[in-house]
Amino acid sequence: MANTAEFRTCPDTGLKFHKPAETLMKLNAVAGIVFLLIGGVLGLLMGLTRWPTVHLLDADSFYMLLTAHGVGVLIFWIIFFEIAVLYFTCTSLLNSRLAGPRWAWLSFFLMVAGSIMTMVAIFQGRSSVMMTSYVPMSAEPHFYLGLIIFAVGALIGCFVFLATLVIARAERTYGDGSIPLVTFGALTACIIAIFTIASGAIILIPTFLWKIGYINHIDPLMYRIIWWGMGHSSQQINVSAHIAVWYAVMGVVFGARPLSEKVSRMAFLLYILFLQLASAHHLLADPGIGTEWKIFNTSYAMYLAVLASMIHGLTVPGAMEAAQRKRGFNKGLFEWLRKAPWSNPTFAGVFLSILIFGFLGGISGVVMGTEQINLIIHNTLYVPGHFHATVVGGTTLAFMALTYWLMPVLFRRDVILPSLSKFQPYLFGIGMAGFSLFMMGAGTLGVPRRHWDISFSGAIFGHQYPETAYLMLGLVGISSILAVLGGGLFILQIVGSVLFGRKRGEVKGSTPLIAELVAPGVHGIGIGGISVPGTLVLALVFLTSFILYYFVNWKYLSQVWGLG
Amino acid sequence: MSYIPPAERLWWKEPIEAVELFWVAIALVWALIMFFMMPYWHVYGKQNLSSEAYRTTPEMFTKKVQAMVDQYTVRKETARDMPVVRPPAGADIYMLGRLWEWYPVLELEKGQSYRLHLSSVDWQHGFSLQPENINVQVIPGYEMVMKITPNKSGEYSVVCNEYCGIGHHQMIGKIYVK
Ligand code: HEM
Ligand SMILES: [Cu+2]
Ligand SMILES: [Cu+2]
């Protein structure tokens, strides 16, 4: 057993922090937030470039910064923060020490070194290949090398997490049964991460060798298949991680219990089992891949990973509703929702994250992952519209929400400007939701992604996109300003609080940071025998929108040229 | 609670909530419907991406394109003398993506079908037919063949929607449908 002097017990939450783990959580989270800051600034510059009337950057800088943005936020921001979440869920939630802090330090240093190396390569200007770096286009060798080093670091972090689970079990730090649901979700993310990193290595190492001259050919289609083995699965890491955060936040804000452990955990397992090994939905418009292969691998015949997300979409708000009803907000369909703490950024962030992820990101993702419908969406602006809803409106917003809660718990500081944090999640969430929606709108009208000038000035032919497309792009620009203001406020709050927030010391604060646990079971709540009727209604509204939107897209498809 | 271990020692022994079962059941039905729509459309729908594709090389593909251009060019357009090719209905027609143009311009007849061959001779490109908004990935070394049947007449643009370097946003071609 580790030396008890190495532990600190949070007076507000009773959570135990292993000091080396605590330091590493802070460092990883901060490194992530630095990349979020960089990425946000770049996002704004690009958003303003895609707004035709502003058209801020020149073409070279646009493509360079687009590469930097994609790599910096999608890979570096998210993964640094996820490593922090992994350490939190395996130490504090299990009362355990971190296995091999030295390895965790090594992991951190490699990730920092790798991320800096790749960013330097990009900003040197000769690696504007987009984060996907599709061959035979090539970047400078240190672009790939940095990514490889970063991945090795992240992989070590994953193994530290797994090793910690092993010692926590051996040392019986949390009883002798199952690990908590949140840790279970993090474990899901970790397992998927290992698979992801392996795919990344399988493709990036040969690409690096190709670039420095040891291999003379990389098949571009094979590259796409394996690259997306990383690119797609890493999104499944994000989903698992942010859903673990959703459950955690419902737990700390409402004292909520999952409706049932079994269903929620089975849903996490589905992510692992139906992880699309070949990530087929990124290759639906590719030549040289069979139709049956595409259809089967994009859905595994029954879309079980989608089913899993739909389950969490019910069980997370369901857990909240049950807890609220047990606390007395049991009237009507939606009292539990009306009486929610809407000005608490931890709750508001997570609730918006659920809505944006489900309604915008989830529905659009499944629709464009349909083999034939993909033809009218592939590589249009619809695609970034979709994934800003998932990875920004969903993951990033959930991580922001958690950070507000961690500020007093982990950093022992109060948030400096609480009145601003009340509306920060709304500004960011609504900005991002608009940004995503308008990009999807522009994509539906055919506007391409990663494209500097849709007016084609100077090209041999012209093409006139409809006026509505220009309107959409204007709205994209305006929404990116809103979102970046929201993101900027978050960073200001976090950096400001870490540096200048009032120190809480090792005494319990006056406002509780963790709600008391509600009683188990769902007896005596709800309407007519249904324990969580409000959530069920919301879920049915979701399903109806999903069905309508899905068939509207088939209708669009049926109007284009015959293809066979 | 979600962040502490489950009440039952082993999670798979915990009971399931009725609402959850109901939702899982309807979500599963919906998931199956979504799956079956794809094979259904292959049988009854008119817009499916073909899976006909061949390995090729830049030289082989360029030769085939040039043969078509030599045989069916009806005029030249723009300062760059881009050939406009009018192949007979039902023919094999070719479009080649390269830095940074789609070569050549095609002139087709409404209501007729053609076998369109697509490939790239350098980097990856994205064939994006506007305003129809039909989008296909174009990969060097692979020749995709799809049967197309234009159902409206007009002037169509082929935009490149896979980033292909600094001239990407200037890469634009044309298909005319009479
Ligand atoms: C708040 C601010 C953000 C704004 C305004 C913003 C804006 C943009 C814009 C304008 C594009 C270019 C779309 C195109 O032309 O194809 C883009 C691409 C992208 N963004 Fe963001 N973004 C933001 C935050 C994020 C975050 C937090 C993430 C990830 C977690 C993210 C991930 C990406 C990715 C992966 C791409 C695609 C890059 C590529 O095509 O290679 N963005 N973003
Ligand atoms: Cu191109
Ligand atoms: Cu291009």
PDB file of N, CA, C and O in Angstrom, chain A residues 63 128 135 176 178 182 219 224 247 260 285 291 302 310 315 371-372 375 378-379 450 457 460 462-463 514 517 531 558 560-564, chain B residues 1-3 9 11 15 17 20 23 31 35 38 42 46-48 80 124 130 132-133 135 137 142 147 149 157 161-163 168-170 174:
ATOM      1  N   TYR A  63      -4.848  26.887 -45.469  1.00  0.00           N
ATOM      2  CA  TYR A  63      -4.628  25.434 -45.451  1.00  0.00           C
ATOM      3  C   TYR A  63      -3.648  25.022 -44.353  1.00  0.00           C
ATOM      4  O   TYR A  63      -3.783  23.960 -43.744  1.00  0.00           O
ATOM      5  N   SER A 128       1.276  21.251 -44.902  1.00  0.00           N
ATOM      6  CA  SER A 128      -0.153  21.570 -44.931  1.00  0.00           C
ATOM      7  C   SER A 128      -0.898  20.450 -45.629  1.00  0.00           C
ATOM      8  O   SER A 128      -1.367  20.590 -46.753  1.00  0.00           O
ATOM      9  N   VAL A 135      -1.845  10.020 -48.384  1.00  0.00           N
ATOM     10  CA  VAL A 135      -0.797   9.850 -49.386  1.00  0.00           C
ATOM     11  C   VAL A 135      -1.463   9.842 -50.768  1.00  0.00           C
ATOM     12  O   VAL A 135      -2.666   9.550 -50.850  1.00  0.00           O
ATOM     13  N   ASP A 176     -14.757  -5.295  -3.161  1.00  0.00           N
ATOM     14  CA  ASP A 176     -14.293  -6.430  -3.952  1.00  0.00           C
ATOM     15  C   ASP A 176     -15.190  -6.715  -5.144  1.00  0.00           C
ATOM     16  O   ASP A 176     -15.145  -7.779  -5.735  1.00  0.00           O
ATOM     17  N   SER A 178     -17.545  -4.826  -8.630  1.00  0.00           N
ATOM     18  CA  SER A 178     -17.261  -4.152  -9.896  1.00  0.00           C
ATOM     19  C   SER A 178     -16.762  -2.731  -9.666  1.00  0.00           C
ATOM     20  O   SER A 178     -17.040  -2.128  -8.628  1.00  0.00           O
ATOM     21  N   VAL A 182     -18.587   5.064 -14.009  1.00  0.00           N
ATOM     22  CA  VAL A 182     -17.772   6.082 -14.672  1.00  0.00           C
ATOM     23  C   VAL A 182     -16.399   5.509 -15.033  1.00  0.00           C
ATOM     24  O   VAL A 182     -15.896   5.715 -16.142  1.00  0.00           O
ATOM     25  N   ASP A 219       0.090   2.372 -50.718  1.00  0.00           N
ATOM     26  CA  ASP A 219      -1.141   2.382 -51.493  1.00  0.00           C
ATOM     27  C   ASP A 219      -2.131   3.358 -50.866  1.00  0.00           C
ATOM     28  O   ASP A 219      -2.452   3.260 -49.689  1.00  0.00           O
ATOM     29  N   ARG A 224      -6.019   4.886 -46.559  1.00  0.00           N
ATOM     30  CA  ARG A 224      -7.306   5.397 -46.072  1.00  0.00           C
ATOM     31  C   ARG A 224      -7.982   4.389 -45.146  1.00  0.00           C
ATOM     32  O   ARG A 224      -8.561   4.755 -44.118  1.00  0.00           O
ATOM     33  N   TYR A 247     -22.297  10.753 -17.036  1.00  0.00           N
ATOM     34  CA  TYR A 247     -22.749   9.991 -15.860  1.00  0.00           C
ATOM     35  C   TYR A 247     -22.154  10.589 -14.578  1.00  0.00           C
ATOM     36  O   TYR A 247     -22.840  10.719 -13.566  1.00  0.00           O
ATOM     37  N   SER A 260     -30.239   1.603 -14.399  1.00  0.00           N
ATOM     38  CA  SER A 260     -29.742   0.286 -14.043  1.00  0.00           C
ATOM     39  C   SER A 260     -28.320   0.157 -14.539  1.00  0.00           C
ATOM     40  O   SER A 260     -28.001   0.595 -15.636  1.00  0.00           O
ATOM     41  N   ALA A 285     -17.612   6.434 -50.292  1.00  0.00           N
ATOM     42  CA  ALA A 285     -17.550   6.960 -51.653  1.00  0.00           C
ATOM     43  C   ALA A 285     -16.237   6.597 -52.326  1.00  0.00           C
ATOM     44  O   ALA A 285     -15.842   7.205 -53.303  1.00  0.00           O
ATOM     45  N   THR A 291     -19.466  -3.256 -52.359  1.00  0.00           N
ATOM     46  CA  THR A 291     -20.689  -2.736 -51.760  1.00  0.00           C
ATOM     47  C   THR A 291     -21.079  -3.478 -50.487  1.00  0.00           C
ATOM     48  O   THR A 291     -21.440  -2.869 -49.487  1.00  0.00           O
ATOM     49  N   MET A 302     -26.836  -4.086 -37.802  1.00  0.00           N
ATOM     50  CA  MET A 302     -27.876  -3.544 -36.925  1.00  0.00           C
ATOM     51  C   MET A 302     -27.450  -2.305 -36.157  1.00  0.00           C
ATOM     52  O   MET A 302     -28.088  -1.939 -35.195  1.00  0.00           O
ATOM     53  N   MET A 310     -27.890   5.603 -28.354  1.00  0.00           N
ATOM     54  CA  MET A 310     -29.299   5.905 -28.081  1.00  0.00           C
ATOM     55  C   MET A 310     -29.663   5.464 -26.660  1.00  0.00           C
ATOM     56  O   MET A 310     -30.461   6.113 -25.987  1.00  0.00           O
ATOM     57  N   THR A 315     -30.568   6.868 -20.793  1.00  0.00           N
ATOM     58  CA  THR A 315     -30.263   6.541 -19.400  1.00  0.00           C
ATOM     59  C   THR A 315     -29.603   7.701 -18.653  1.00  0.00           C
ATOM     60  O   THR A 315     -29.784   7.821 -17.451  1.00  0.00           O
ATOM     61  N   GLU A 371     -24.907   4.097 -46.681  1.00  0.00           N
ATOM     62  CA  GLU A 371     -24.077   3.906 -47.876  1.00  0.00           C
ATOM     63  C   GLU A 371     -24.453   4.847 -49.014  1.00  0.00           C
ATOM     64  O   GLU A 371     -23.617   5.580 -49.523  1.00  0.00           O
ATOM     65  N   GLN A 372     -25.728   4.862 -49.403  1.00  0.00           N
ATOM     66  CA  GLN A 372     -26.075   5.672 -50.575  1.00  0.00           C
ATOM     67  C   GLN A 372     -26.181   7.159 -50.246  1.00  0.00           C
ATOM     68  O   GLN A 372     -25.780   8.006 -51.051  1.00  0.00           O
ATOM     69  N   LEU A 375     -23.315   9.635 -50.696  1.00  0.00           N
ATOM     70  CA  LEU A 375     -22.995  10.218 -51.993  1.00  0.00           C
ATOM     71  C   LEU A 375     -23.350  11.690 -52.083  1.00  0.00           C
ATOM     72  O   LEU A 375     -22.703  12.447 -52.808  1.00  0.00           O
ATOM     73  N   HIS A 378     -20.623  13.295 -48.855  1.00  0.00           N
ATOM     74  CA  HIS A 378     -19.180  13.062 -48.743  1.00  0.00           C
ATOM     75  C   HIS A 378     -18.339  14.308 -49.062  1.00  0.00           C
ATOM     76  O   HIS A 378     -18.502  14.917 -50.116  1.00  0.00           O
ATOM     77  N   ASN A 379     -17.461  14.645 -48.125  1.00  0.00           N
ATOM     78  CA  ASN A 379     -16.511  15.748 -48.317  1.00  0.00           C
ATOM     79  C   ASN A 379     -17.128  17.126 -48.538  1.00  0.00           C
ATOM     80  O   ASN A 379     -16.441  18.041 -48.970  1.00  0.00           O
ATOM     81  N   ARG A 450     -12.790  22.087 -46.530  1.00  0.00           N
ATOM     82  CA  ARG A 450     -11.370  22.378 -46.776  1.00  0.00           C
ATOM     83  C   ARG A 450     -11.189  23.136 -48.078  1.00  0.00           C
ATOM     84  O   ARG A 450     -10.388  22.722 -48.926  1.00  0.00           O
ATOM     85  N   SER A 457     -12.530  32.403 -58.158  1.00  0.00           N
ATOM     86  CA  SER A 457     -11.996  33.515 -58.940  1.00  0.00           C
ATOM     87  C   SER A 457     -10.624  33.104 -59.479  1.00  0.00           C
ATOM     88  O   SER A 457      -9.820  32.494 -58.794  1.00  0.00           O
ATOM     89  N   ILE A 460     -10.351  28.395 -64.400  1.00  0.00           N
ATOM     90  CA  ILE A 460     -10.714  28.444 -65.828  1.00  0.00           C
ATOM     91  C   ILE A 460     -12.224  28.458 -66.040  1.00  0.00           C
ATOM     92  O   ILE A 460     -12.714  29.002 -67.001  1.00  0.00           O
ATOM     93  N   GLY A 462     -16.169  29.040 -64.080  1.00  0.00           N
ATOM     94  CA  GLY A 462     -16.790  29.581 -62.870  1.00  0.00           C
ATOM     95  C   GLY A 462     -17.839  28.612 -62.367  1.00  0.00           C
ATOM     96  O   GLY A 462     -18.207  27.656 -63.044  1.00  0.00           O
ATOM     97  N   HIS A 463     -18.278  28.833 -61.171  1.00  0.00           N
ATOM     98  CA  HIS A 463     -19.463  28.124 -60.708  1.00  0.00           C
ATOM     99  C   HIS A 463     -20.169  29.016 -59.692  1.00  0.00           C
ATOM    100  O   HIS A 463     -19.537  29.582 -58.819  1.00  0.00           O
ATOM    101  N   ILE A 514     -20.806  18.238  -3.985  1.00  0.00           N
ATOM    102  CA  ILE A 514     -21.241  16.923  -4.399  1.00  0.00           C
ATOM    103  C   ILE A 514     -22.584  16.678  -3.731  1.00  0.00           C
ATOM    104  O   ILE A 514     -22.748  16.933  -2.542  1.00  0.00           O
ATOM    105  N   LEU A 517     -26.328  11.338  -2.175  1.00  0.00           N
ATOM    106  CA  LEU A 517     -26.825  10.237  -2.992  1.00  0.00           C
ATOM    107  C   LEU A 517     -28.313  10.014  -2.762  1.00  0.00           C
ATOM    108  O   LEU A 517     -28.772   9.998  -1.626  1.00  0.00           O
ATOM    109  N   SER A 531     -41.431   5.350 -14.637  1.00  0.00           N
ATOM    110  CA  SER A 531     -40.639   6.076 -13.638  1.00  0.00           C
ATOM    111  C   SER A 531     -40.057   7.376 -14.185  1.00  0.00           C
ATOM    112  O   SER A 531     -39.941   8.359 -13.470  1.00  0.00           O
ATOM    113  N   SER A 558     -33.135  10.617 -54.022  1.00  0.00           N
ATOM    114  CA  SER A 558     -33.896  10.056 -55.140  1.00  0.00           C
ATOM    115  C   SER A 558     -34.045  11.052 -56.280  1.00  0.00           C
ATOM    116  O   SER A 558     -34.470  10.692 -57.367  1.00  0.00           O
ATOM    117  N   VAL A 560     -31.512  13.024 -57.521  1.00  0.00           N
ATOM    118  CA  VAL A 560     -30.310  13.309 -58.314  1.00  0.00           C
ATOM    119  C   VAL A 560     -30.188  12.330 -59.472  1.00  0.00           C
ATOM    120  O   VAL A 560     -30.970  11.391 -59.595  1.00  0.00           O
ATOM    121  N   TRP A 561     -29.216  12.559 -60.332  1.00  0.00           N
ATOM    122  CA  TRP A 561     -28.964  11.704 -61.492  1.00  0.00           C
ATOM    123  C   TRP A 561     -28.982  10.231 -61.109  1.00  0.00           C
ATOM    124  O   TRP A 561     -28.518   9.877 -60.027  1.00  0.00           O
ATOM    125  N   GLY A 562     -29.440   9.420 -62.037  1.00  0.00           N
ATOM    126  CA  GLY A 562     -29.360   7.991 -61.803  1.00  0.00           C
ATOM    127  C   GLY A 562     -27.905   7.548 -61.752  1.00  0.00           C
ATOM    128  O   GLY A 562     -27.075   7.996 -62.535  1.00  0.00           O
ATOM    129  N   LEU A 563     -27.587   6.719 -60.777  1.00  0.00           N
ATOM    130  CA  LEU A 563     -26.221   6.213 -60.642  1.00  0.00           C
ATOM    131  C   LEU A 563     -26.289   4.719 -60.429  1.00  0.00           C
ATOM    132  O   LEU A 563     -27.157   4.232 -59.718  1.00  0.00           O
ATOM    133  N   GLY A 564     -25.374   4.002 -61.044  1.00  0.00           N
ATOM    134  CA  GLY A 564     -25.405   2.563 -60.805  1.00  0.00           C
ATOM    135  C   GLY A 564     -24.055   1.936 -61.049  1.00  0.00           C
ATOM    136  O   GLY A 564     -23.144   2.571 -61.523  1.00  0.00           O
TER     137      GLY A 564
ATOM    138  N   MET B   1     -24.602   4.950  -7.315  1.00  0.00           N
ATOM    139  CA  MET B   1     -24.272   6.177  -8.021  1.00  0.00           C
ATOM    140  C   MET B   1     -23.195   5.901  -9.053  1.00  0.00           C
ATOM    141  O   MET B   1     -22.417   4.975  -8.927  1.00  0.00           O
ATOM    142  N   SER B   2     -23.171   6.739 -10.050  1.00  0.00           N
ATOM    143  CA  SER B   2     -22.335   6.425 -11.202  1.00  0.00           C
ATOM    144  C   SER B   2     -20.838   6.435 -10.887  1.00  0.00           C
ATOM    145  O   SER B   2     -20.073   5.813 -11.584  1.00  0.00           O
ATOM    146  N   TYR B   3     -20.424   7.175  -9.843  1.00  0.00           N
ATOM    147  CA  TYR B   3     -18.985   7.211  -9.611  1.00  0.00           C
ATOM    148  C   TYR B   3     -18.564   6.374  -8.423  1.00  0.00           C
ATOM    149  O   TYR B   3     -17.428   6.424  -7.990  1.00  0.00           O
ATOM    150  N   ARG B   9     -22.683  -6.522  -5.856  1.00  0.00           N
ATOM    151  CA  ARG B   9     -21.240  -6.649  -6.001  1.00  0.00           C
ATOM    152  C   ARG B   9     -20.867  -6.755  -7.495  1.00  0.00           C
ATOM    153  O   ARG B   9     -19.897  -6.171  -7.963  1.00  0.00           O
ATOM    154  N   TRP B  11     -21.986  -6.173 -11.413  1.00  0.00           N
ATOM    155  CA  TRP B  11     -22.965  -5.324 -12.102  1.00  0.00           C
ATOM    156  C   TRP B  11     -23.974  -6.090 -12.936  1.00  0.00           C
ATOM    157  O   TRP B  11     -25.096  -5.665 -13.106  1.00  0.00           O
ATOM    158  N   PRO B  15     -30.786  -5.355 -11.525  1.00  0.00           N
ATOM    159  CA  PRO B  15     -32.022  -5.431 -12.327  1.00  0.00           C
ATOM    160  C   PRO B  15     -32.054  -4.377 -13.432  1.00  0.00           C
ATOM    161  O   PRO B  15     -31.305  -3.411 -13.408  1.00  0.00           O
ATOM    162  N   GLU B  17     -34.401  -1.594 -15.681  1.00  0.00           N
ATOM    163  CA  GLU B  17     -35.578  -0.741 -15.568  1.00  0.00           C
ATOM    164  C   GLU B  17     -36.476  -0.946 -16.803  1.00  0.00           C
ATOM    165  O   GLU B  17     -35.991  -1.082 -17.926  1.00  0.00           O
ATOM    166  N   GLU B  20     -36.198   1.301 -19.868  1.00  0.00           N
ATOM    167  CA  GLU B  20     -34.991   1.036 -20.649  1.00  0.00           C
ATOM    168  C   GLU B  20     -35.230  -0.088 -21.645  1.00  0.00           C
ATOM    169  O   GLU B  20     -34.857   0.001 -22.813  1.00  0.00           O
ATOM    170  N   TRP B  23     -37.229   1.122 -24.570  1.00  0.00           N
ATOM    171  CA  TRP B  23     -36.440   1.977 -25.464  1.00  0.00           C
ATOM    172  C   TRP B  23     -35.436   1.156 -26.267  1.00  0.00           C
ATOM    173  O   TRP B  23     -35.269   1.351 -27.470  1.00  0.00           O
ATOM    174  N   ALA B  31     -32.872   0.606 -35.721  1.00  0.00           N
ATOM    175  CA  ALA B  31     -31.539   0.298 -36.244  1.00  0.00           C
ATOM    176  C   ALA B  31     -31.644  -0.735 -37.364  1.00  0.00           C
ATOM    177  O   ALA B  31     -30.971  -0.631 -38.394  1.00  0.00           O
ATOM    178  N   PHE B  35     -30.664  -0.419 -41.357  1.00  0.00           N
ATOM    179  CA  PHE B  35     -29.799  -1.352 -42.077  1.00  0.00           C
ATOM    180  C   PHE B  35     -30.471  -1.826 -43.367  1.00  0.00           C
ATOM    181  O   PHE B  35     -29.883  -1.784 -44.439  1.00  0.00           O
ATOM    182  N   MET B  38     -30.501   0.045 -46.834  1.00  0.00           N
ATOM    183  CA  MET B  38     -29.366   0.068 -47.777  1.00  0.00           C
ATOM    184  C   MET B  38     -29.481  -1.028 -48.843  1.00  0.00           C
ATOM    185  O   MET B  38     -29.454  -0.719 -50.041  1.00  0.00           O
ATOM    186  N   HIS B  42     -30.479  -0.756 -53.026  1.00  0.00           N
ATOM    187  CA  HIS B  42     -29.704  -1.374 -54.107  1.00  0.00           C
ATOM    188  C   HIS B  42     -30.625  -2.100 -55.082  1.00  0.00           C
ATOM    189  O   HIS B  42     -30.341  -2.199 -56.262  1.00  0.00           O
ATOM    190  N   LYS B  46     -32.561   4.167 -57.479  1.00  0.00           N
ATOM    191  CA  LYS B  46     -31.884   4.450 -58.740  1.00  0.00           C
ATOM    192  C   LYS B  46     -30.530   5.111 -58.537  1.00  0.00           C
ATOM    193  O   LYS B  46     -29.860   5.471 -59.489  1.00  0.00           O
ATOM    194  N   GLN B  47     -30.154   5.365 -57.285  1.00  0.00           N
ATOM    195  CA  GLN B  47     -28.868   6.006 -57.056  1.00  0.00           C
ATOM    196  C   GLN B  47     -28.023   5.116 -56.153  1.00  0.00           C
ATOM    197  O   GLN B  47     -28.189   5.106 -54.944  1.00  0.00           O
ATOM    198  N   ASN B  48     -27.157   4.355 -56.756  1.00  0.00           N
ATOM    199  CA  ASN B  48     -26.255   3.521 -55.978  1.00  0.00           C
ATOM    200  C   ASN B  48     -24.865   3.684 -56.529  1.00  0.00           C
ATOM    201  O   ASN B  48     -24.677   3.822 -57.738  1.00  0.00           O
ATOM    202  N   ARG B  80      -7.244  27.991 -72.033  1.00  0.00           N
ATOM    203  CA  ARG B  80      -6.368  26.818 -71.956  1.00  0.00           C
ATOM    204  C   ARG B  80      -6.710  25.750 -72.996  1.00  0.00           C
ATOM    205  O   ARG B  80      -6.158  24.654 -72.942  1.00  0.00           O
ATOM    206  N   GLN B 124      -4.875  12.533 -54.359  1.00  0.00           N
ATOM    207  CA  GLN B 124      -6.302  12.243 -54.258  1.00  0.00           C
ATOM    208  C   GLN B 124      -7.104  13.502 -54.578  1.00  0.00           C
ATOM    209  O   GLN B 124      -6.679  14.613 -54.257  1.00  0.00           O
ATOM    210  N   GLN B 130     -21.767  19.561 -59.183  1.00  0.00           N
ATOM    211  CA  GLN B 130     -22.674  20.587 -58.663  1.00  0.00           C
ATOM    212  C   GLN B 130     -23.554  21.109 -59.789  1.00  0.00           C
ATOM    213  O   GLN B 130     -23.095  21.185 -60.913  1.00  0.00           O
ATOM    214  N   GLU B 132     -25.873  19.102 -58.545  1.00  0.00           N
ATOM    215  CA  GLU B 132     -26.492  17.844 -58.119  1.00  0.00           C
ATOM    216  C   GLU B 132     -26.035  17.443 -56.728  1.00  0.00           C
ATOM    217  O   GLU B 132     -26.754  16.828 -55.969  1.00  0.00           O
ATOM    218  N   ASN B 133     -24.771  17.763 -56.426  1.00  0.00           N
ATOM    219  CA  ASN B 133     -24.163  17.368 -55.161  1.00  0.00           C
ATOM    220  C   ASN B 133     -23.962  15.859 -55.076  1.00  0.00           C
ATOM    221  O   ASN B 133     -24.340  15.217 -54.096  1.00  0.00           O
ATOM    222  N   ASN B 135     -20.987  13.165 -54.860  1.00  0.00           N
ATOM    223  CA  ASN B 135     -19.594  13.275 -54.429  1.00  0.00           C
ATOM    224  C   ASN B 135     -18.913  11.921 -54.343  1.00  0.00           C
ATOM    225  O   ASN B 135     -19.391  11.029 -53.650  1.00  0.00           O
ATOM    226  N   GLN B 137     -14.953   9.916 -54.123  1.00  0.00           N
ATOM    227  CA  GLN B 137     -13.513  10.027 -53.881  1.00  0.00           C
ATOM    228  C   GLN B 137     -12.742   9.529 -55.105  1.00  0.00           C
ATOM    229  O   GLN B 137     -13.093   8.490 -55.668  1.00  0.00           O
ATOM    230  N   TYR B 142      -6.502   3.799 -58.868  1.00  0.00           N
ATOM    231  CA  TYR B 142      -7.801   3.126 -58.930  1.00  0.00           C
ATOM    232  C   TYR B 142      -8.679   3.809 -59.959  1.00  0.00           C
ATOM    233  O   TYR B 142      -8.780   5.030 -59.970  1.00  0.00           O
ATOM    234  N   LYS B 147     -22.119   3.997 -63.688  1.00  0.00           N
ATOM    235  CA  LYS B 147     -23.078   4.299 -64.738  1.00  0.00           C
ATOM    236  C   LYS B 147     -23.830   5.553 -64.321  1.00  0.00           C
ATOM    237  O   LYS B 147     -24.406   5.597 -63.235  1.00  0.00           O
ATOM    238  N   THR B 149     -26.755   8.556 -65.339  1.00  0.00           N
ATOM    239  CA  THR B 149     -27.872   8.878 -66.224  1.00  0.00           C
ATOM    240  C   THR B 149     -28.363  10.282 -65.885  1.00  0.00           C
ATOM    241  O   THR B 149     -29.177  10.456 -64.985  1.00  0.00           O
ATOM    242  N   SER B 157     -21.026  21.769 -62.840  1.00  0.00           N
ATOM    243  CA  SER B 157     -19.614  21.971 -62.524  1.00  0.00           C
ATOM    244  C   SER B 157     -19.099  20.758 -61.773  1.00  0.00           C
ATOM    245  O   SER B 157     -19.831  20.137 -61.010  1.00  0.00           O
ATOM    246  N   ASN B 161     -13.466  18.337 -54.113  1.00  0.00           N
ATOM    247  CA  ASN B 161     -13.709  18.494 -52.675  1.00  0.00           C
ATOM    248  C   ASN B 161     -12.837  17.584 -51.816  1.00  0.00           C
ATOM    249  O   ASN B 161     -13.151  17.318 -50.680  1.00  0.00           O
ATOM    250  N   GLU B 162     -11.718  17.145 -52.383  1.00  0.00           N
ATOM    251  CA  GLU B 162     -10.683  16.567 -51.520  1.00  0.00           C
ATOM    252  C   GLU B 162      -9.486  17.488 -51.625  1.00  0.00           C
ATOM    253  O   GLU B 162      -9.006  17.742 -52.732  1.00  0.00           O
ATOM    254  N   TYR B 163      -9.005  17.966 -50.500  1.00  0.00           N
ATOM    255  CA  TYR B 163      -7.885  18.905 -50.505  1.00  0.00           C
ATOM    256  C   TYR B 163      -6.705  18.320 -51.274  1.00  0.00           C
ATOM    257  O   TYR B 163      -6.289  17.190 -51.011  1.00  0.00           O
ATOM    258  N   HIS B 168      -6.102  23.632 -55.033  1.00  0.00           N
ATOM    259  CA  HIS B 168      -7.342  22.886 -54.787  1.00  0.00           C
ATOM    260  C   HIS B 168      -8.614  23.682 -55.114  1.00  0.00           C
ATOM    261  O   HIS B 168      -9.514  23.200 -55.798  1.00  0.00           O
ATOM    262  N   HIS B 169      -8.652  24.933 -54.647  1.00  0.00           N
ATOM    263  CA  HIS B 169      -9.881  25.715 -54.829  1.00  0.00           C
ATOM    264  C   HIS B 169     -10.018  26.279 -56.241  1.00  0.00           C
ATOM    265  O   HIS B 169     -10.950  27.006 -56.527  1.00  0.00           O
ATOM    266  N   GLN B 170      -9.034  25.974 -57.104  1.00  0.00           N
ATOM    267  CA  GLN B 170      -9.171  26.430 -58.491  1.00  0.00           C
ATOM    268  C   GLN B 170      -9.464  25.270 -59.416  1.00  0.00           C
ATOM    269  O   GLN B 170      -9.538  25.429 -60.627  1.00  0.00           O
ATOM    270  N   LYS B 174     -16.204  20.838 -66.074  1.00  0.00           N
ATOM    271  CA  LYS B 174     -17.592  21.013 -66.506  1.00  0.00           C
ATOM    272  C   LYS B 174     -18.148  19.752 -67.146  1.00  0.00           C
ATOM    273  O   LYS B 174     -17.416  18.989 -67.780  1.00  0.00           O
TER     274      LYS B 174
END
